Coordinates of C-alpha atoms in Angstrom, one line a residue:
Chain A
X25 CA 105.6 133.0 82.8
X26 CA 109.2 132.6 81.8
X27 CA 111.3 131.2 84.6
X28 CA 114.9 131.6 85.1
X29 CA 116.8 128.4 84.3
X30 CA 118.0 127.0 87.6
X31 CA 120.3 123.9 87.6
X32 CA 119.2 123.0 91.1
X33 CA 115.6 122.9 90.1
X34 CA 116.4 120.2 87.6
X35 CA 119.2 118.3 89.3
X36 CA 117.5 117.7 92.7
X37 CA 114.3 116.1 91.4
X38 CA 116.3 114.1 88.9
X39 CA 118.5 112.6 91.5
X40 CA 115.6 111.9 93.9
X41 CA 113.6 110.2 91.1
X42 CA 116.7 108.3 90.1
X43 CA 117.3 107.1 93.6
X44 CA 113.7 106.0 94.1
X45 CA 113.8 104.1 90.8
X46 CA 117.1 102.5 91.7
X47 CA 115.9 101.2 95.1
X48 CA 112.6 99.9 93.5
X49 CA 114.6 98.1 90.8
X50 CA 116.7 96.5 93.4
X51 CA 113.7 95.3 95.4
X52 CA 112.1 93.9 92.2
X53 CA 115.3 92.1 91.2
X54 CA 115.4 90.5 94.7
X55 CA 111.8 89.4 94.6
X56 CA 112.3 88.1 91.1
X57 CA 115.3 86.0 92.1
X58 CA 113.3 84.6 95.0
X59 CA 110.2 83.7 93.0
X60 CA 111.4 82.6 89.6
X61 CA 112.3 79.1 90.8
X62 CA 108.9 78.7 92.3
X63 CA 107.1 80.0 89.2
X64 CA 109.0 77.7 86.9
X65 CA 108.3 74.8 89.2
X66 CA 104.6 75.6 89.2
X67 CA 104.5 75.7 85.4
X68 CA 106.3 72.3 85.2
X69 CA 104.0 70.9 87.9
X70 CA 100.9 72.0 86.1
X71 CA 102.2 70.5 82.9
X72 CA 102.8 67.1 84.4
X73 CA 99.5 67.2 86.3
X74 CA 97.6 67.9 83.2
X75 CA 99.4 65.1 81.4
X76 CA 98.5 62.8 84.3
X77 CA 94.9 63.9 84.0
X78 CA 94.6 62.9 80.4
X79 CA 96.6 59.8 80.8
X80 CA 96.0 58.5 84.3
X81 CA 97.6 55.1 83.9
X82 CA 101.0 56.5 83.0
X83 CA 103.8 56.5 85.5
X84 CA 106.0 59.0 83.7
X85 CA 106.3 60.8 80.4
X86 CA 109.1 61.0 77.8
X87 CA 110.9 64.1 76.8
X88 CA 109.2 66.4 74.2
X89 CA 109.2 64.9 70.8
X90 CA 108.2 66.6 67.6
X91 CA 106.3 65.4 64.6
X92 CA 105.3 67.2 61.4
X93 CA 101.8 66.6 60.1
X94 CA 100.5 68.6 57.1
X95 CA 103.6 70.8 57.2
X96 CA 102.8 71.8 60.8
X97 CA 105.0 70.9 63.7
X98 CA 103.5 69.4 66.9
X99 CA 105.1 68.5 70.1
X100 CA 104.0 65.3 71.9
X101 CA 105.1 63.0 74.8
X102 CA 105.0 59.3 75.2
X103 CA 103.3 58.0 78.3
X104 CA 105.5 55.4 80.0
X105 CA 104.6 52.6 82.4
X106 CA 106.7 51.8 85.4
X107 CA 108.9 49.5 83.4
X108 CA 109.4 52.2 80.8
X109 CA 107.1 50.7 78.2
X110 CA 105.1 53.0 75.9
X111 CA 101.5 52.7 77.0
X112 CA 100.1 55.9 75.4
X113 CA 100.6 59.4 74.0
X114 CA 99.9 62.9 75.0
X115 CA 99.2 65.4 72.2
X116 CA 98.4 69.1 72.1
X117 CA 96.6 70.8 69.3
X118 CA 94.4 73.9 68.8
X119 CA 91.7 75.3 66.6
X120 CA 90.0 78.6 66.2
X121 CA 87.0 79.1 68.5
X122 CA 84.7 82.0 69.2
X123 CA 87.1 84.1 71.2
X124 CA 90.5 83.0 69.9
X125 CA 92.4 79.8 69.9
X126 CA 91.1 76.7 71.8
X127 CA 94.0 74.5 72.7
X128 CA 93.5 71.0 74.1
X129 CA 95.7 68.3 75.5
X130 CA 94.5 64.8 74.5
X131 CA 95.7 61.5 76.0
X132 CA 95.5 58.3 74.0
X133 CA 96.4 54.7 74.7
X134 CA 98.5 52.7 72.2
X135 CA 95.4 51.7 70.3
X136 CA 94.3 55.3 69.8
X137 CA 91.5 55.1 72.3
X138 CA 91.2 58.5 74.0
X139 CA 91.9 58.4 77.8
X140 CA 91.2 62.0 78.5
X141 CA 90.9 65.6 77.1
X142 CA 91.8 68.8 78.9
X143 CA 91.5 72.4 77.8
X144 CA 94.9 74.2 78.0
X145 CA 93.9 77.5 76.5
X146 CA 90.3 78.6 76.1
X147 CA 88.8 82.1 76.0
X148 CA 85.2 81.6 75.0
X149 CA 82.0 83.2 76.2
X150 CA 81.6 82.7 80.0
X151 CA 78.6 80.5 80.7
X152 CA 78.3 79.3 77.2
X153 CA 81.5 78.3 75.4
X154 CA 83.4 78.1 78.7
X155 CA 81.2 75.1 79.6
X156 CA 83.5 73.2 77.3
X157 CA 85.9 73.1 80.3
X158 CA 83.4 71.0 82.2
X159 CA 83.8 67.2 82.5
X160 CA 80.3 66.7 81.2
X161 CA 81.5 67.9 77.8
X162 CA 85.1 66.8 77.8
X163 CA 84.2 63.4 79.1
X164 CA 82.3 62.6 75.9
X165 CA 85.6 61.8 74.1
X166 CA 86.8 59.4 76.7
X167 CA 87.1 55.7 75.8
X168 CA 86.3 56.4 72.1
X169 CA 88.4 56.4 69.0
X170 CA 88.1 59.4 66.7
X171 CA 87.7 61.3 64.5
X172 CA 84.6 62.9 65.9
X173 CA 81.8 64.9 64.6
X174 CA 79.6 67.4 66.4
X175 CA 75.8 66.9 66.4
X176 CA 72.7 68.1 68.3
X177 CA 72.0 64.8 69.9
X178 CA 74.8 62.3 69.8
X179 CA 73.6 58.9 68.8
X180 CA 76.7 57.1 67.6
X181 CA 80.1 56.7 69.3
X182 CA 81.9 59.2 67.2
X183 CA 79.3 61.9 67.7
X184 CA 79.8 64.6 70.3
X185 CA 76.8 66.4 71.7
X186 CA 77.2 70.1 71.1
X187 CA 77.1 72.5 74.0
X188 CA 73.8 74.4 73.9
X189 CA 74.4 77.9 72.4
X190 CA 78.0 77.2 71.7
X191 CA 78.3 75.2 68.5
X192 CA 81.4 77.1 67.4
X193 CA 83.3 76.2 70.6
X194 CA 82.1 72.6 70.4
X195 CA 83.4 72.4 66.8
X196 CA 86.7 74.1 67.7
X197 CA 87.3 71.7 70.5
X198 CA 86.3 68.7 68.5
X199 CA 88.5 69.8 65.5
X200 CA 91.4 70.2 67.9
X201 CA 90.9 66.7 69.3
X202 CA 90.6 65.4 65.7
X203 CA 94.0 67.0 64.9
X204 CA 95.5 65.0 67.8
X205 CA 93.9 61.9 66.3
X206 CA 95.6 62.7 63.0
X207 CA 98.9 63.1 64.8
X208 CA 98.4 59.8 66.4
X209 CA 97.6 58.1 63.1
X210 CA 100.7 59.7 61.6
X211 CA 102.9 58.4 64.3
X212 CA 101.4 55.0 64.1
X213 CA 101.6 55.0 60.3
X214 CA 105.2 56.0 60.5
X215 CA 105.9 53.1 63.0
X216 CA 104.3 50.6 60.6
X217 CA 106.3 51.8 57.7
X218 CA 109.5 51.9 59.6
Chain B
X1 CA 97.1 91.2 54.9
X2 CA 94.2 89.1 56.1
X3 CA 95.8 88.6 59.5
X4 CA 96.2 92.4 60.0
X5 CA 92.6 92.9 58.9
X6 CA 91.3 90.2 61.3
X7 CA 93.4 91.6 64.2
X8 CA 92.0 95.1 63.6
X9 CA 88.4 94.0 63.2
X10 CA 88.6 91.8 66.2
X11 CA 90.0 94.6 68.4
X12 CA 87.3 97.0 67.2
X13 CA 84.2 94.8 67.3
X14 CA 84.6 91.5 69.2
X15 CA 87.2 92.4 71.8
X16 CA 86.2 96.0 72.1
X17 CA 88.4 97.5 74.9
X18 CA 85.6 99.4 76.6
X19 CA 82.6 97.2 76.0
X20 CA 84.0 93.8 76.4
X21 CA 87.3 94.1 78.2
X22 CA 86.3 96.9 80.5
X23 CA 89.5 99.0 79.9
X24 CA 89.3 102.7 79.9
X25 CA 86.0 103.0 81.7
X26 CA 86.9 106.2 83.5
X27 CA 87.1 108.4 80.3
X28 CA 84.2 106.3 78.8
X29 CA 81.9 107.5 81.7
X30 CA 83.7 110.8 82.4
X31 CA 84.3 112.4 79.0
X32 CA 81.2 111.3 77.1
X33 CA 78.7 114.0 77.8
X34 CA 79.2 115.5 74.4
X35 CA 80.0 113.9 71.1
X36 CA 82.7 116.5 70.4
X37 CA 84.7 115.9 73.5
X38 CA 84.2 112.2 73.3
X39 CA 85.6 112.0 69.8
X40 CA 88.5 114.3 70.8
X41 CA 89.4 111.9 73.6
X42 CA 89.0 108.9 71.4
X43 CA 91.4 110.2 68.8
X44 CA 93.9 111.3 71.4
X45 CA 93.8 107.8 73.0
X46 CA 94.2 106.1 69.6
X47 CA 97.2 108.3 68.9
X48 CA 98.9 107.6 72.2
X49 CA 98.2 103.9 71.9
X50 CA 99.9 103.7 68.5
X51 CA 102.8 105.8 69.7
X52 CA 103.3 103.8 73.0
X53 CA 103.2 100.5 71.1
X54 CA 105.8 101.6 68.6
X55 CA 108.1 102.8 71.4
X56 CA 107.6 100.0 73.9
X57 CA 107.9 97.2 71.4
X58 CA 111.6 97.6 70.7
X59 CA 112.3 98.4 74.3
X60 CA 110.7 95.2 75.4
X61 CA 112.1 93.1 72.7
X62 CA 115.7 94.2 72.6
X63 CA 116.3 95.7 76.1
X64 CA 114.1 93.8 78.6
X65 CA 113.9 90.4 76.9
X66 CA 117.4 90.7 75.7
X67 CA 118.7 91.2 79.2
X68 CA 116.2 88.9 80.9
X69 CA 114.6 91.7 82.7
X70 CA 110.9 90.9 81.9
X71 CA 109.9 91.5 85.5
X72 CA 110.5 95.2 84.9
X73 CA 107.9 95.3 82.2
X74 CA 105.0 96.9 84.1
X75 CA 107.2 99.7 85.6
X76 CA 109.0 100.4 82.4
X77 CA 105.8 100.5 80.3
X78 CA 104.0 102.9 82.6
X79 CA 106.9 105.2 82.8
X80 CA 107.5 105.2 79.1
X81 CA 103.8 105.9 78.5
X82 CA 103.8 108.7 81.1
X83 CA 106.9 110.3 79.6
X84 CA 105.6 110.0 76.1
X85 CA 102.3 111.6 76.9
X86 CA 104.2 114.6 78.5
X87 CA 106.5 115.0 75.5
X88 CA 103.6 114.9 73.1
X89 CA 101.7 117.4 75.1
X90 CA 104.7 119.8 75.3
X91 CA 105.4 119.4 71.6
X92 CA 101.8 120.0 70.6
X93 CA 101.5 123.0 72.8
X94 CA 104.6 124.6 71.3
X95 CA 104.4 123.7 67.6
X96 CA 100.8 122.9 66.9
X97 CA 98.5 125.0 69.1
X98 CA 95.3 124.3 67.1
X99 CA 95.8 120.6 67.4
X100 CA 96.7 121.0 71.1
X101 CA 93.4 122.8 71.7
X102 CA 91.5 120.1 70.0
X103 CA 93.3 117.0 71.4
X104 CA 96.1 118.0 73.7
X105 CA 93.8 118.9 76.5
X106 CA 92.9 115.2 77.0
X107 CA 96.5 114.1 77.2
X108 CA 97.1 114.4 81.0
X109 CA 94.1 112.2 81.6
X110 CA 95.5 109.5 79.3
X111 CA 98.6 108.7 81.5
X112 CA 96.4 106.8 84.0
X113 CA 94.1 105.4 81.3
X114 CA 94.3 101.6 81.7
X115 CA 93.4 101.1 78.1
X116 CA 96.8 102.4 76.9
X117 CA 98.8 100.2 79.4
X118 CA 96.4 97.4 78.7
X119 CA 97.0 97.3 75.0
X120 CA 100.8 97.4 75.5
X121 CA 100.7 94.5 78.0
X122 CA 98.2 92.5 75.9
X123 CA 100.5 92.8 72.8
X124 CA 103.3 91.3 74.8
X125 CA 101.1 88.6 76.3
X126 CA 99.8 87.6 72.8
X127 CA 103.3 87.5 71.5
X128 CA 102.5 89.7 68.6
X129 CA 105.1 90.9 66.1
X130 CA 105.7 94.6 65.6
X131 CA 103.2 94.8 62.7
X132 CA 100.6 92.8 64.6
X133 CA 101.1 94.9 67.7
X134 CA 100.6 98.1 65.8
X135 CA 97.5 96.7 64.1
X136 CA 96.1 95.6 67.4
X137 CA 96.7 99.0 69.0
X138 CA 95.1 100.8 66.1
X139 CA 92.1 98.5 66.3
X140 CA 91.9 99.0 70.1
X141 CA 92.0 102.8 69.7
X142 CA 89.4 102.9 66.9
X143 CA 87.2 100.6 69.0
X144 CA 87.6 102.9 72.0
X145 CA 86.7 105.9 69.7
X146 CA 83.7 104.1 68.3
X147 CA 82.4 103.2 71.8
X148 CA 82.9 106.7 73.0
X149 CA 81.1 108.4 70.1
X150 CA 78.2 105.9 70.2
X151 CA 77.8 106.2 73.9
X152 CA 78.0 110.0 73.9
X153 CA 75.2 110.1 71.3
X154 CA 73.1 107.9 73.6
X155 CA 73.8 110.2 76.6
X156 CA 73.1 113.4 74.7
X157 CA 69.6 112.1 74.0
X158 CA 69.2 110.9 77.6
X159 CA 69.6 114.4 78.8
X160 CA 66.1 115.2 77.5
X161 CA 64.4 112.0 78.6
X162 CA 62.2 111.3 81.6
X163 CA 64.3 109.2 83.9
X164 CA 63.2 107.7 87.2
X165 CA 64.5 109.9 90.1
X166 CA 66.7 107.3 91.6
X167 CA 68.4 106.4 88.4
X168 CA 69.4 109.9 87.3
X169 CA 73.0 110.5 86.6
X170 CA 75.5 107.6 86.9
X171 CA 73.1 104.7 87.2
X172 CA 71.2 105.4 84.0
X173 CA 74.5 106.0 82.2
X174 CA 75.6 102.6 83.3
X175 CA 72.4 101.0 82.1
X176 CA 72.9 102.7 78.8
X177 CA 76.5 101.3 78.7
X178 CA 75.0 97.9 79.4
X179 CA 72.7 98.1 76.4
X180 CA 75.5 99.5 74.2
X181 CA 77.7 96.6 75.2
X182 CA 74.9 94.1 74.6
X183 CA 74.7 95.3 71.0
X184 CA 78.4 94.6 70.7
X185 CA 77.9 91.1 71.9
X186 CA 76.2 90.5 68.6
X187 CA 79.5 90.9 66.9
X188 CA 81.1 87.9 68.6
X189 CA 82.3 85.4 66.1
X190 CA 81.7 87.7 63.1
X191 CA 85.3 88.3 62.3
X192 CA 86.1 84.6 62.0
X193 CA 82.9 84.2 60.0
X194 CA 83.8 87.0 57.6
X195 CA 87.5 86.2 57.1
X196 CA 87.2 82.5 57.5
Chain C
X26 CA 95.3 109.1 123.1
X27 CA 91.6 108.2 122.8
X28 CA 91.2 111.1 120.4
X29 CA 94.0 109.8 118.2
X30 CA 92.6 106.3 118.2
X31 CA 89.2 107.8 117.2
X32 CA 90.7 109.7 114.3
X33 CA 92.5 106.6 113.0
X34 CA 89.3 104.7 113.1
X35 CA 87.7 107.5 111.2
X36 CA 90.4 107.2 108.5
X37 CA 89.6 103.5 108.3
X38 CA 85.8 103.7 108.4
X39 CA 85.3 106.5 105.8
X40 CA 86.6 104.2 103.1
X41 CA 83.9 101.6 104.0
X42 CA 80.8 103.6 103.6
X43 CA 80.9 107.4 103.3
X44 CA 83.8 107.5 100.8
X45 CA 83.6 104.0 99.4
X46 CA 86.0 104.2 96.5
X47 CA 83.8 102.2 94.1
X48 CA 80.3 103.2 95.0
X49 CA 80.7 106.8 96.2
X50 CA 83.9 108.1 94.6
X51 CA 83.4 106.0 91.4
X52 CA 87.1 105.1 91.1
X53 CA 88.6 101.8 90.0
X54 CA 85.7 101.1 87.7
X55 CA 87.7 99.0 85.2
X56 CA 88.8 96.3 87.7
X57 CA 85.4 96.4 89.4
X58 CA 83.6 95.6 86.2
X59 CA 86.2 93.2 84.8
X60 CA 86.9 91.0 87.7
X61 CA 83.5 90.7 89.4
X62 CA 82.4 87.9 87.2
X63 CA 82.9 85.5 90.1
X64 CA 83.2 85.9 93.9
X65 CA 86.6 84.3 93.8
X66 CA 88.2 86.6 91.3
X67 CA 86.5 89.6 92.9
X68 CA 88.0 88.8 96.3
X69 CA 91.4 88.1 94.7
X70 CA 91.4 91.4 92.9
X71 CA 90.2 93.2 96.0
X72 CA 93.0 91.7 98.1
X73 CA 95.7 92.2 95.6
X74 CA 94.8 95.9 95.1
X75 CA 94.4 96.4 98.8
X76 CA 97.9 95.1 99.5
X77 CA 99.4 97.4 96.9
X78 CA 97.3 100.3 98.2
X79 CA 98.4 99.9 101.8
X80 CA 102.0 99.4 101.0
X81 CA 102.2 102.3 98.6
X82 CA 100.4 104.5 101.0
X83 CA 102.9 103.7 103.7
X84 CA 105.9 104.2 101.6
X85 CA 104.7 107.4 99.9
X86 CA 103.7 109.0 103.2
X87 CA 107.1 108.0 104.6
X88 CA 108.8 109.6 101.7
X89 CA 106.5 112.6 101.4
X90 CA 109.1 115.1 102.7
X91 CA 111.9 113.7 100.4
X92 CA 110.0 113.5 97.1
X93 CA 110.2 116.8 95.2
X94 CA 106.8 118.0 94.4
X95 CA 107.7 118.5 90.7
X96 CA 108.3 114.8 90.1
X97 CA 105.9 113.4 92.7
X98 CA 103.5 111.8 90.1
X99 CA 106.3 109.8 88.4
X100 CA 107.8 108.9 91.8
X101 CA 104.4 107.7 93.0
X102 CA 104.0 105.7 89.8
X103 CA 107.4 104.1 90.3
X104 CA 106.5 103.1 93.9
X105 CA 103.1 101.7 92.9
X106 CA 104.4 99.9 89.9
X107 CA 107.1 98.2 92.0
X108 CA 104.5 97.0 94.5
X109 CA 102.3 95.8 91.7
X110 CA 105.1 93.8 90.2
X111 CA 106.1 92.3 93.6
X112 CA 102.4 91.3 94.2
X113 CA 102.3 89.9 90.6
X114 CA 105.4 87.8 91.2
X115 CA 104.2 86.5 94.5
X116 CA 100.7 85.6 93.2
X117 CA 102.1 83.7 90.2
X118 CA 104.5 81.9 92.5
X119 CA 102.1 81.0 95.3
X120 CA 98.5 81.3 93.9
X121 CA 98.9 80.5 90.2
X122 CA 95.2 80.0 89.7
X123 CA 94.5 83.5 90.8
X124 CA 97.1 84.8 88.3
X125 CA 95.2 83.0 85.6
X126 CA 91.9 84.4 86.6
X127 CA 93.0 88.0 86.9
X128 CA 95.2 87.9 83.8
X129 CA 96.0 91.3 82.4
X130 CA 94.1 93.0 85.2
X131 CA 96.8 92.1 87.7
X132 CA 99.5 94.3 86.1
X133 CA 96.8 96.9 85.4
X134 CA 96.5 97.6 89.2
X135 CA 99.2 100.2 88.4
X136 CA 96.7 102.4 86.7
X137 CA 93.9 101.7 89.3
X138 CA 92.9 105.3 90.0
X139 CA 92.1 104.5 93.6
X140 CA 95.8 103.9 94.4
X141 CA 97.3 106.9 92.6
X142 CA 94.3 108.9 93.8
X143 CA 94.9 108.1 97.5
X144 CA 98.7 108.7 97.1
X145 CA 97.9 112.2 95.7
X146 CA 95.0 113.0 97.9
X147 CA 96.0 111.5 101.2
X148 CA 99.4 109.7 101.6
X149 CA 101.4 112.6 100.2
X150 CA 100.0 114.9 102.9
X151 CA 99.5 112.7 106.0
X152 CA 101.4 110.7 108.5
X153 CA 102.4 107.1 107.9
X154 CA 100.0 105.7 110.4
X155 CA 97.0 107.7 109.1
X156 CA 97.9 106.7 105.6
X157 CA 98.1 103.1 106.5
X158 CA 94.6 103.2 108.0
X159 CA 93.3 105.2 105.0
X160 CA 94.7 102.5 102.7
X161 CA 93.3 99.7 104.8
X162 CA 89.8 101.3 104.9
X163 CA 89.8 102.1 101.1
X164 CA 91.1 98.5 100.5
X165 CA 88.4 96.9 102.6
X166 CA 85.8 99.2 100.9
X167 CA 87.0 98.3 97.5
X168 CA 87.0 94.6 98.3
X169 CA 83.6 94.7 99.9
X170 CA 82.1 96.4 96.8
X171 CA 83.8 93.9 94.5
X172 CA 82.5 91.0 96.6
X173 CA 78.9 92.3 96.4
X174 CA 79.1 92.7 92.7
X175 CA 80.8 89.3 92.2
X176 CA 78.2 87.6 94.4
X177 CA 75.2 89.1 92.6
X178 CA 76.7 88.4 89.1
X179 CA 77.9 84.9 89.9
X180 CA 74.7 83.9 91.6
X181 CA 72.4 85.2 88.8
X182 CA 74.8 84.3 86.0
X183 CA 75.7 80.8 86.9
X184 CA 73.0 80.0 89.4
X185 CA 75.4 79.1 92.2
X186 CA 78.7 80.2 93.9
X187 CA 81.9 78.3 93.4
X188 CA 85.0 79.0 95.4
X189 CA 87.9 76.6 94.8
X190 CA 89.1 76.7 98.5
X191 CA 85.7 75.7 99.8
X192 CA 83.8 72.4 99.2
X193 CA 86.6 70.9 97.1
X194 CA 86.0 73.4 94.3
X195 CA 82.4 72.2 93.8
X196 CA 79.5 74.7 93.8
X197 CA 78.5 75.6 97.3
X198 CA 74.8 74.9 96.7
X199 CA 72.7 73.5 93.8
X200 CA 72.1 75.9 91.0
X201 CA 69.0 78.0 91.7
X202 CA 67.9 78.2 88.1
X203 CA 68.7 74.6 87.2
X204 CA 70.1 74.3 83.7
X205 CA 69.4 77.8 82.6
X206 CA 71.1 80.6 84.6
X207 CA 70.8 84.2 83.4
X208 CA 74.2 84.0 81.7
X209 CA 74.1 87.7 80.6
X210 CA 75.0 88.7 84.2
X211 CA 78.5 87.3 83.9
X212 CA 78.9 88.9 80.5
X213 CA 79.9 92.5 79.9
X214 CA 76.4 94.0 79.8
X215 CA 75.5 92.4 83.1
X216 CA 78.6 94.0 84.7
X217 CA 77.5 97.5 83.6
X218 CA 73.9 96.8 84.7
X219 CA 74.7 95.4 88.2
X220 CA 77.1 98.3 88.8
X221 CA 74.5 100.8 87.8
X222 CA 71.9 99.3 90.1
X223 CA 74.4 99.2 93.0
X224 CA 75.3 102.9 92.5
X225 CA 71.5 103.7 92.5
X226 CA 71.2 101.8 95.8
X227 CA 74.2 103.6 97.3
X228 CA 72.8 106.9 96.1
X229 CA 69.4 106.1 97.6
X230 CA 71.1 105.3 101.0
X231 CA 73.3 108.4 100.8
X232 CA 70.3 110.6 100.0
X233 CA 68.4 109.3 103.0
X234 CA 71.4 110.2 105.1
X235 CA 71.3 113.6 103.7
X236 CA 74.5 113.3 101.6
X237 CA 74.8 114.1 97.9
X238 CA 74.6 111.4 95.3
X239 CA 77.7 110.0 93.5
X240 CA 79.0 112.3 90.9
X241 CA 79.1 111.0 87.4
X242 CA 82.8 111.4 87.4
X243 CA 84.1 112.6 90.7
X244 CA 86.8 114.8 89.3
X245 CA 88.1 115.8 92.7
X246 CA 89.1 112.2 93.5
X247 CA 90.9 111.7 90.1
X248 CA 94.7 111.6 90.5
X249 CA 95.0 113.9 87.5
X250 CA 92.7 116.5 88.9
X251 CA 95.4 119.2 89.2
X252 CA 96.8 118.7 85.7
X253 CA 93.4 118.1 84.1
X254 CA 92.5 120.5 81.3
X255 CA 89.4 118.7 80.0
X256 CA 86.4 120.9 79.3
X257 CA 84.2 118.5 81.2
X258 CA 86.3 119.1 84.4
X259 CA 84.1 120.0 87.3
X260 CA 85.8 122.5 89.6
X261 CA 82.8 123.0 91.9
X262 CA 82.8 121.3 95.3

């Protein structure tokens, strides 16, 4: 079984593997430099498109601003009209759902009325909790002022009809939206005091 | 502490690699005829998962991210895993023959096991710290072991049952896997419920 | 010439039916089960894996005389991983929604046994052209099997089929079960179940044609066959 140690047996495969790896790395670096710009552009585009979805009347959005509520830091953007006036806000918050964090983006006008809700990150059960992505659920928040509660059959304006078979997801999404309402109140409160 | 416990439990029960993420199906179907081999494979996978996580974490954090070479992640991870598996195999064979006979024989199969690469990639995607990554890998490995052992038990019993001709072999094994995975669906949400 | 054409067609067509990687060789089971929750992601995974398979088959067969046999497995892995990363970058640049749908399963194409299996069993021993056709056939076979799985699961699990490129991303037809589709089919248990039924059907057809049924684990097709020391290894033909 014992083989004689032969330098050629080790050197040649090593060099061959090294060369293959080198060429591959070069190709990857090339593709990377060609695609990074596009990937970043995509991410930026999706971000702005989502903001537009939750705040359709806005013309543009301010730079990221931060606010601390209950010792947690949140990033938000102001929605600006064509003339640069603040006509609303876009907030992001998350809460724990069935399969991990549920993150939502909420748009509000200056009076705190919700103009739209979009799910940013959601990993719930397909066919049940995932239905929270549908307009039929998300649309329930639109045009209303929070905070909201979840119930079986929504009768008042602040009640949200739970998804059938996915109460935890409904709660998580609603809690996340309520957090954005809290952030809004905090900002507004701050404005009044200042 | 609670965070670690919830990561481990979630990886074992709710996000079980085999039964809900479909990672590592080949050994799950291939090496599950007997409970003994199934548990050997499960332990070997857990060990390699833990080791790979501990080695790839610093490489990714300090070398790849430090130099802005994230696009080399896939290639570096798979090579590190492959090399690691070989090294462990050689070391076991030479220094611990009994352990090699029990576990080492499964090692070559693990190189192309998507569960190992899967756990490493998922740790990076989730942005876990070193401790969290190790906890997640441990949970994933134990979850794999649990699924393997449970399933091999089911299959051992199936050997002696009367199965419709057309379903014999692989089809009935997959139906059994389906039922096993259905039982794991019942765990969804339990970790959040237990640990608040 | 005609004979040559014929044999190339054979390399291509064997992957479709007789040696369908998913239903006959039982390879690539992880992506098959994981990404067949919808027709769209099934086709996306099928195409992505096929591109990697064809490219790596071509490159590996072109380099088959240069790669020392001692390090061929690591060399194959490097080539495959590079193509996977290239595909991953292109997908996230040009089809970001697909990237989101496939998630972790996109980088995991690296360990799809079909690709390493074909490199070891075919591309490392055959000409570039034959390997390209082999890859194409296997890729089409993989995609077709995934499409069938995705179609059954999405239809039963959601009641309809939705493809974002067609019909403005709306369902192609009204849901067949109304409000209550059989959701379990797009969950994990449904994946195992549908796969089992499809293998049973493929076995039935194979038996009628006088071929043997799919092995529980077709060891011979596994890329690690030669190095495998598992006691479950099946050496018989």
